[in-house]
Coordinates of C-alpha atoms and ligand atoms in Angstrom, one line a residue:
X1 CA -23.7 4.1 -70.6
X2 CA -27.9 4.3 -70.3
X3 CA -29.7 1.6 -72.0
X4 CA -31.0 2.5 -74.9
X5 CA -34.5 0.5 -74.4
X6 CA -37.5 1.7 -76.5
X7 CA -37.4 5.5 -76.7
X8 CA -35.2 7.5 -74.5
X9 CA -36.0 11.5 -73.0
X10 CA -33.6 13.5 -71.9
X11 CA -35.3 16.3 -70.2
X12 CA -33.4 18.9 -69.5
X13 CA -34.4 22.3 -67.6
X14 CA -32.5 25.7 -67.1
X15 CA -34.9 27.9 -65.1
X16 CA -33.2 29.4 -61.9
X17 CA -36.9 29.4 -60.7
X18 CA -39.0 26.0 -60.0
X19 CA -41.7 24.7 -61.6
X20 CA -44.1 26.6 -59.3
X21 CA -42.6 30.1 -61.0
X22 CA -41.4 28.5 -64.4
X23 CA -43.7 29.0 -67.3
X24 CA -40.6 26.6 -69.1
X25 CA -40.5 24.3 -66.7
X26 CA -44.1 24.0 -67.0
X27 CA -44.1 23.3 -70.7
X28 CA -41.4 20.6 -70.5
X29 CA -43.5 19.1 -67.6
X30 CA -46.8 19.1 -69.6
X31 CA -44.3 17.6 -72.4
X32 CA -42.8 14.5 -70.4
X33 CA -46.4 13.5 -68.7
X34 CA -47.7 13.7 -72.0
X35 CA -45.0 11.8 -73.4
X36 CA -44.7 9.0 -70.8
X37 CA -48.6 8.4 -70.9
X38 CA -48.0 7.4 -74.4
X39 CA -47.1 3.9 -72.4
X40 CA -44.9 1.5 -74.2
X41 CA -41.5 1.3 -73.5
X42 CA -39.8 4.5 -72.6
X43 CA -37.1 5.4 -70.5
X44 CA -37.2 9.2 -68.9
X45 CA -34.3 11.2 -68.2
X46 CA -34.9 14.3 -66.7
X47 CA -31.8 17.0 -65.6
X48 CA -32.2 20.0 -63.7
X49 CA -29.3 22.4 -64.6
X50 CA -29.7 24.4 -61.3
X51 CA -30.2 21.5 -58.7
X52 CA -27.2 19.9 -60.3
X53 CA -25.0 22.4 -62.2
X54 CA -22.7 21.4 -65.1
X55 CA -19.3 22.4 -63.9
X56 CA -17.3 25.2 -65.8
X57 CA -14.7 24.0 -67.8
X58 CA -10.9 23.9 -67.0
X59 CA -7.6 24.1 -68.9
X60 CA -7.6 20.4 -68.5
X61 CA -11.0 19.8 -70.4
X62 CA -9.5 22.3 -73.4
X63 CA -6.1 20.5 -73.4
X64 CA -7.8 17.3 -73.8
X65 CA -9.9 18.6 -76.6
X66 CA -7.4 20.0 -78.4
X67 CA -5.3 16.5 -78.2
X68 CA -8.7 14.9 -79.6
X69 CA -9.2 17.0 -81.9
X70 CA -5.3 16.4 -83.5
X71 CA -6.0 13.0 -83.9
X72 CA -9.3 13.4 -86.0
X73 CA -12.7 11.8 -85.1
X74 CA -12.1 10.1 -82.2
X75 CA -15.1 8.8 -81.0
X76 CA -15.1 9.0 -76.7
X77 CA -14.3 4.8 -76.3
X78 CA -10.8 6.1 -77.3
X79 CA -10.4 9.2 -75.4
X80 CA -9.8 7.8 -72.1
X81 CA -6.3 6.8 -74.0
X82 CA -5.1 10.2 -74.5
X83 CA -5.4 11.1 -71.4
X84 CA -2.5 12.4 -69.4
X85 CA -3.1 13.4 -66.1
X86 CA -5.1 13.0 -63.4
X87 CA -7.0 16.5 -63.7
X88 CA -7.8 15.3 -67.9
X89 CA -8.9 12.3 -65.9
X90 CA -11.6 14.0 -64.0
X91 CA -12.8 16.6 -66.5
X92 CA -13.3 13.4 -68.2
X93 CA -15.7 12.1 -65.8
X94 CA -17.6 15.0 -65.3
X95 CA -17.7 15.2 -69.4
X96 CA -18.7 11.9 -70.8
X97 CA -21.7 10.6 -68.6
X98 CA -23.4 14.3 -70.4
X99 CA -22.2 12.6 -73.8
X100 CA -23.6 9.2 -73.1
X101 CA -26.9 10.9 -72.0
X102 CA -27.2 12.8 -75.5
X103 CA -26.3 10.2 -77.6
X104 CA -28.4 7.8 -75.9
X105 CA -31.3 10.1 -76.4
X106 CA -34.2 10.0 -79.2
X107 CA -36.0 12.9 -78.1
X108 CA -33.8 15.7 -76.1
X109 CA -36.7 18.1 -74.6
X110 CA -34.6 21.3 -73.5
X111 CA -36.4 24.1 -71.0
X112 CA -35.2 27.4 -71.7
X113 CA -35.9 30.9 -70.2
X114 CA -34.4 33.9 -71.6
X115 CA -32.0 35.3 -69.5
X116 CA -30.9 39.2 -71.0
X117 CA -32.3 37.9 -74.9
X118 CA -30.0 34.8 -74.6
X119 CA -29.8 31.3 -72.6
X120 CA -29.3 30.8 -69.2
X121 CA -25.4 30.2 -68.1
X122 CA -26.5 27.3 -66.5
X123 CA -27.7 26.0 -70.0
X124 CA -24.5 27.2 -71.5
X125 CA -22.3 25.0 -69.1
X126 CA -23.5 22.0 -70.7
X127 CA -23.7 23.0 -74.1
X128 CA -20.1 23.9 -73.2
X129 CA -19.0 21.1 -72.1
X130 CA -21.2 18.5 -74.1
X131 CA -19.6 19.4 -76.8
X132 CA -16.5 17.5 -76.7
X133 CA -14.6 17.6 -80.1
X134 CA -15.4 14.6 -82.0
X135 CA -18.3 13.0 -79.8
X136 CA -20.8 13.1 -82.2
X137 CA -19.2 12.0 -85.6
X138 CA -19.3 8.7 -87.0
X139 CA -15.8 7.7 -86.5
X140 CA -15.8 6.1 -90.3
X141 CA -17.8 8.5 -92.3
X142 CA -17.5 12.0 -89.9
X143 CA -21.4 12.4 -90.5
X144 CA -23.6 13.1 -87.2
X145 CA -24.7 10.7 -85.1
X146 CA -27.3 13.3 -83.9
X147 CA -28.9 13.0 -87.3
X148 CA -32.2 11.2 -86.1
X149 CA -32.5 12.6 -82.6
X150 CA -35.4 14.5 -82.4
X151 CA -34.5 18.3 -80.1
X152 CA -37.6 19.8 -78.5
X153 CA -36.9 23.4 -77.2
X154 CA -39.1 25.1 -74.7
X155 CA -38.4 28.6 -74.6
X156 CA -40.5 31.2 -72.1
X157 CA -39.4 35.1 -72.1
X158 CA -40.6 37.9 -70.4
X159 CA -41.2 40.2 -73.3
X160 CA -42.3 39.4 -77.1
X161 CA -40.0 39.0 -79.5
X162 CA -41.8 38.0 -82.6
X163 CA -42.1 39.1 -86.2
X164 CA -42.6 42.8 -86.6
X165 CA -42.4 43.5 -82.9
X166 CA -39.9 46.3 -81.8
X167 CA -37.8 44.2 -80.2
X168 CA -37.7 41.2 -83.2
X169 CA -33.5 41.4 -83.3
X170 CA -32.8 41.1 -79.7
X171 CA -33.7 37.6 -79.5
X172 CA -30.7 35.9 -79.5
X173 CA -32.4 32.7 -78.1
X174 CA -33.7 31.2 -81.8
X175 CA -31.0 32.4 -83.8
X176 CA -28.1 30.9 -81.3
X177 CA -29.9 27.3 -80.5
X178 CA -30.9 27.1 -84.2
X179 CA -27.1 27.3 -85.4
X180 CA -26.1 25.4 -82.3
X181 CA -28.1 22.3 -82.9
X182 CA -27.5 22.8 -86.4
X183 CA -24.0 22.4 -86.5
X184 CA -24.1 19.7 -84.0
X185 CA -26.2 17.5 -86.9
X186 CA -29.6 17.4 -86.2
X187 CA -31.2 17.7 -89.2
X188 CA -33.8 20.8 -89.8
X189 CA -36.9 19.1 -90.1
X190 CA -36.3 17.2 -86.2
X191 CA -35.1 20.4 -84.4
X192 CA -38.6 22.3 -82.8
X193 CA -38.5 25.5 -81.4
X194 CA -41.7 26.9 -79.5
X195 CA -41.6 30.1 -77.5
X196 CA -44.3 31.4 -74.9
X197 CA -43.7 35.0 -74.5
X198 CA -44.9 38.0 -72.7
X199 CA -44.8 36.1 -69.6
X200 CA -44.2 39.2 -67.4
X201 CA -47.5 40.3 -68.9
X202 CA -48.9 40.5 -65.0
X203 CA -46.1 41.9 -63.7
X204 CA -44.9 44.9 -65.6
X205 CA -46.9 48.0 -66.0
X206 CA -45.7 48.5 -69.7
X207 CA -47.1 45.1 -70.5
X208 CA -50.0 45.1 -69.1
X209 CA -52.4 45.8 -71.9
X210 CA -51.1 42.7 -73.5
X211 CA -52.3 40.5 -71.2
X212 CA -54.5 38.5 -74.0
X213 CA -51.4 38.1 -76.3
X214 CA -49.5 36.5 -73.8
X215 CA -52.4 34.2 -72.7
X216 CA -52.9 33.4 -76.7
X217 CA -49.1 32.7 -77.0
X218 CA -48.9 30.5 -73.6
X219 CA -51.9 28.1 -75.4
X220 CA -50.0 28.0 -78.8
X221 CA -47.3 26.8 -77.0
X222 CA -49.2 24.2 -74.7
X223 CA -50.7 23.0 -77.6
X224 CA -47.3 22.5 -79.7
X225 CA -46.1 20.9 -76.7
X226 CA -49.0 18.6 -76.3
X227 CA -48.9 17.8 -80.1
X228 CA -45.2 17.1 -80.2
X229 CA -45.0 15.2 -76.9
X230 CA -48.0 12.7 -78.6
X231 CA -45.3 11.9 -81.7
Ligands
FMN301 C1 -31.9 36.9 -64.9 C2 -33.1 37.1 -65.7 C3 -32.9 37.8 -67.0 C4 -34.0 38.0 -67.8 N1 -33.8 38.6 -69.0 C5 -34.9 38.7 -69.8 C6 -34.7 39.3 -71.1 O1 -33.6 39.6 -71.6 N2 -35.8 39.4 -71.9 C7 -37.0 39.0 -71.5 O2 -37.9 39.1 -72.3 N3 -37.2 38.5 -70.3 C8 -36.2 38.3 -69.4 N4 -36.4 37.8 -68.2 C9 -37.7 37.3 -67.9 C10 -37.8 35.8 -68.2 O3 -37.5 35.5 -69.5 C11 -39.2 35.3 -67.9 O4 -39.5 35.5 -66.5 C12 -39.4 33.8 -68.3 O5 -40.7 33.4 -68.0 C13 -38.3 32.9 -67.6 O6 -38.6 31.6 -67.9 P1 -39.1 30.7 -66.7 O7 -40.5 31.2 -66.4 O8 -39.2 29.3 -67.3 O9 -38.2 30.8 -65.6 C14 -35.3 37.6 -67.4 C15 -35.4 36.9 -66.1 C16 -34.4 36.7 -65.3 C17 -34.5 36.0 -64.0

């Protein structure tokens, strides 16, 4: 379990590329330097999805769950005692260290690139498997424990996908990480989504002529970084 100790950032990025080639993981660096000069006390987690992959699930980790889930909100003190073998056991360990980390979390800052108008599998894997049944209700009222924790998303496409743009409805990015966090609990007003888009502006021919869109929409998004890392 981490030490909750001041204000905790999970940092999490999902770009295949590093931050050298990552307009995301650019963003989310510029966030957590920002953030830590803040000073005070602050404790900064940062997890790279591609160095060190979440593992794909198993029939163990789903016939866990669905034993949880029977039982009703059983918070993840209890689940090591419905455990019944020693592959439950393991999909266990891999699972609640990525619990511990969320819940222990104020701010999670997530770098996302679109990968074909969705999020990355490697993103996927621990949304996946973060999302253990019953981790994140109050075992005596069922509400969210995620209520207060501030979620940060940092997205970075190649293309533009904004309003009134030809390609507005294949953005499945927003829509998907809006209804995922959602239903997880965190409340409206503390989920932030900022996009920087058109980054392939210098690299495809068909985009070229939008090179000062993309440039304007990399600043808005440095700046809503910057201001949201300063909170
Ligand atoms: C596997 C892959 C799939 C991609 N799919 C899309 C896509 O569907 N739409 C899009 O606009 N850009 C797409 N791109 C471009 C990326 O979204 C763009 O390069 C973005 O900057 C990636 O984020 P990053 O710079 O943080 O790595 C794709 C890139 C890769 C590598």
């Amino acid at each position: 379990m981490i030490e909750v100790t001041g204000m905790t950032l999970l940092h999490i990025d999902s770009s295949a590329d590093t931050v050298d080639d990552s307009v995301s993981r650019r963003l989310t660096d510029l966030f957590a330097t920002t953030w830590r000069a803040r000073g005070g006390r602050a404790a900064h987690r940062h997890r790279d999805l591609c160095a060190d992959p979440v593992p794909a699930l198993t029939p163990a980790y789903t016939t866990l769950g669905r034993r949880v889930e029977r039982e009703g909100f059983v918070p993840p003190a209890k689940v090591p005692a419905l455990i019944e073998n020693a592959a439950e056991e393991r999909e266990w360990e891999l699972t609640l260290p990525l619990i511990d980390e969320l819940l222990a979390a104020d701010t999670v800052l997530l770098g996302v690139p679109m990968y074909n108008f969705s999020v990355p599998a490697s993103l996927k894997a621990w949304i996946d498997r973060v999302t253990f049944p019953g981790a994140y209700a109050d075992p005596d009222t069922g509400e969210s424990l995620l209520r207060d924790t501030r979620v940060v998303v940092v997205m970075a496409r190649g293309g533009g996908y904004g309003p009134g743009t030809p390609r507005e409805h294949f953005d499945f990015q927003t829509p998907y990480l809006r209804a995922y966090f959602g239903n997880l609990g965190v409340a409206p007003e503390n989920l932030h989504l900022i996009a920087a888009e058109l980054t392939l502006t210098g690299l495809l021919p068909q985009l070229s002529g939008l090179a000062d869109v993309a440039a304007d929409s990399l600043a808005r998004a440095r700046a809503a970084v910057t201001a949201l890392a300063a909170v």
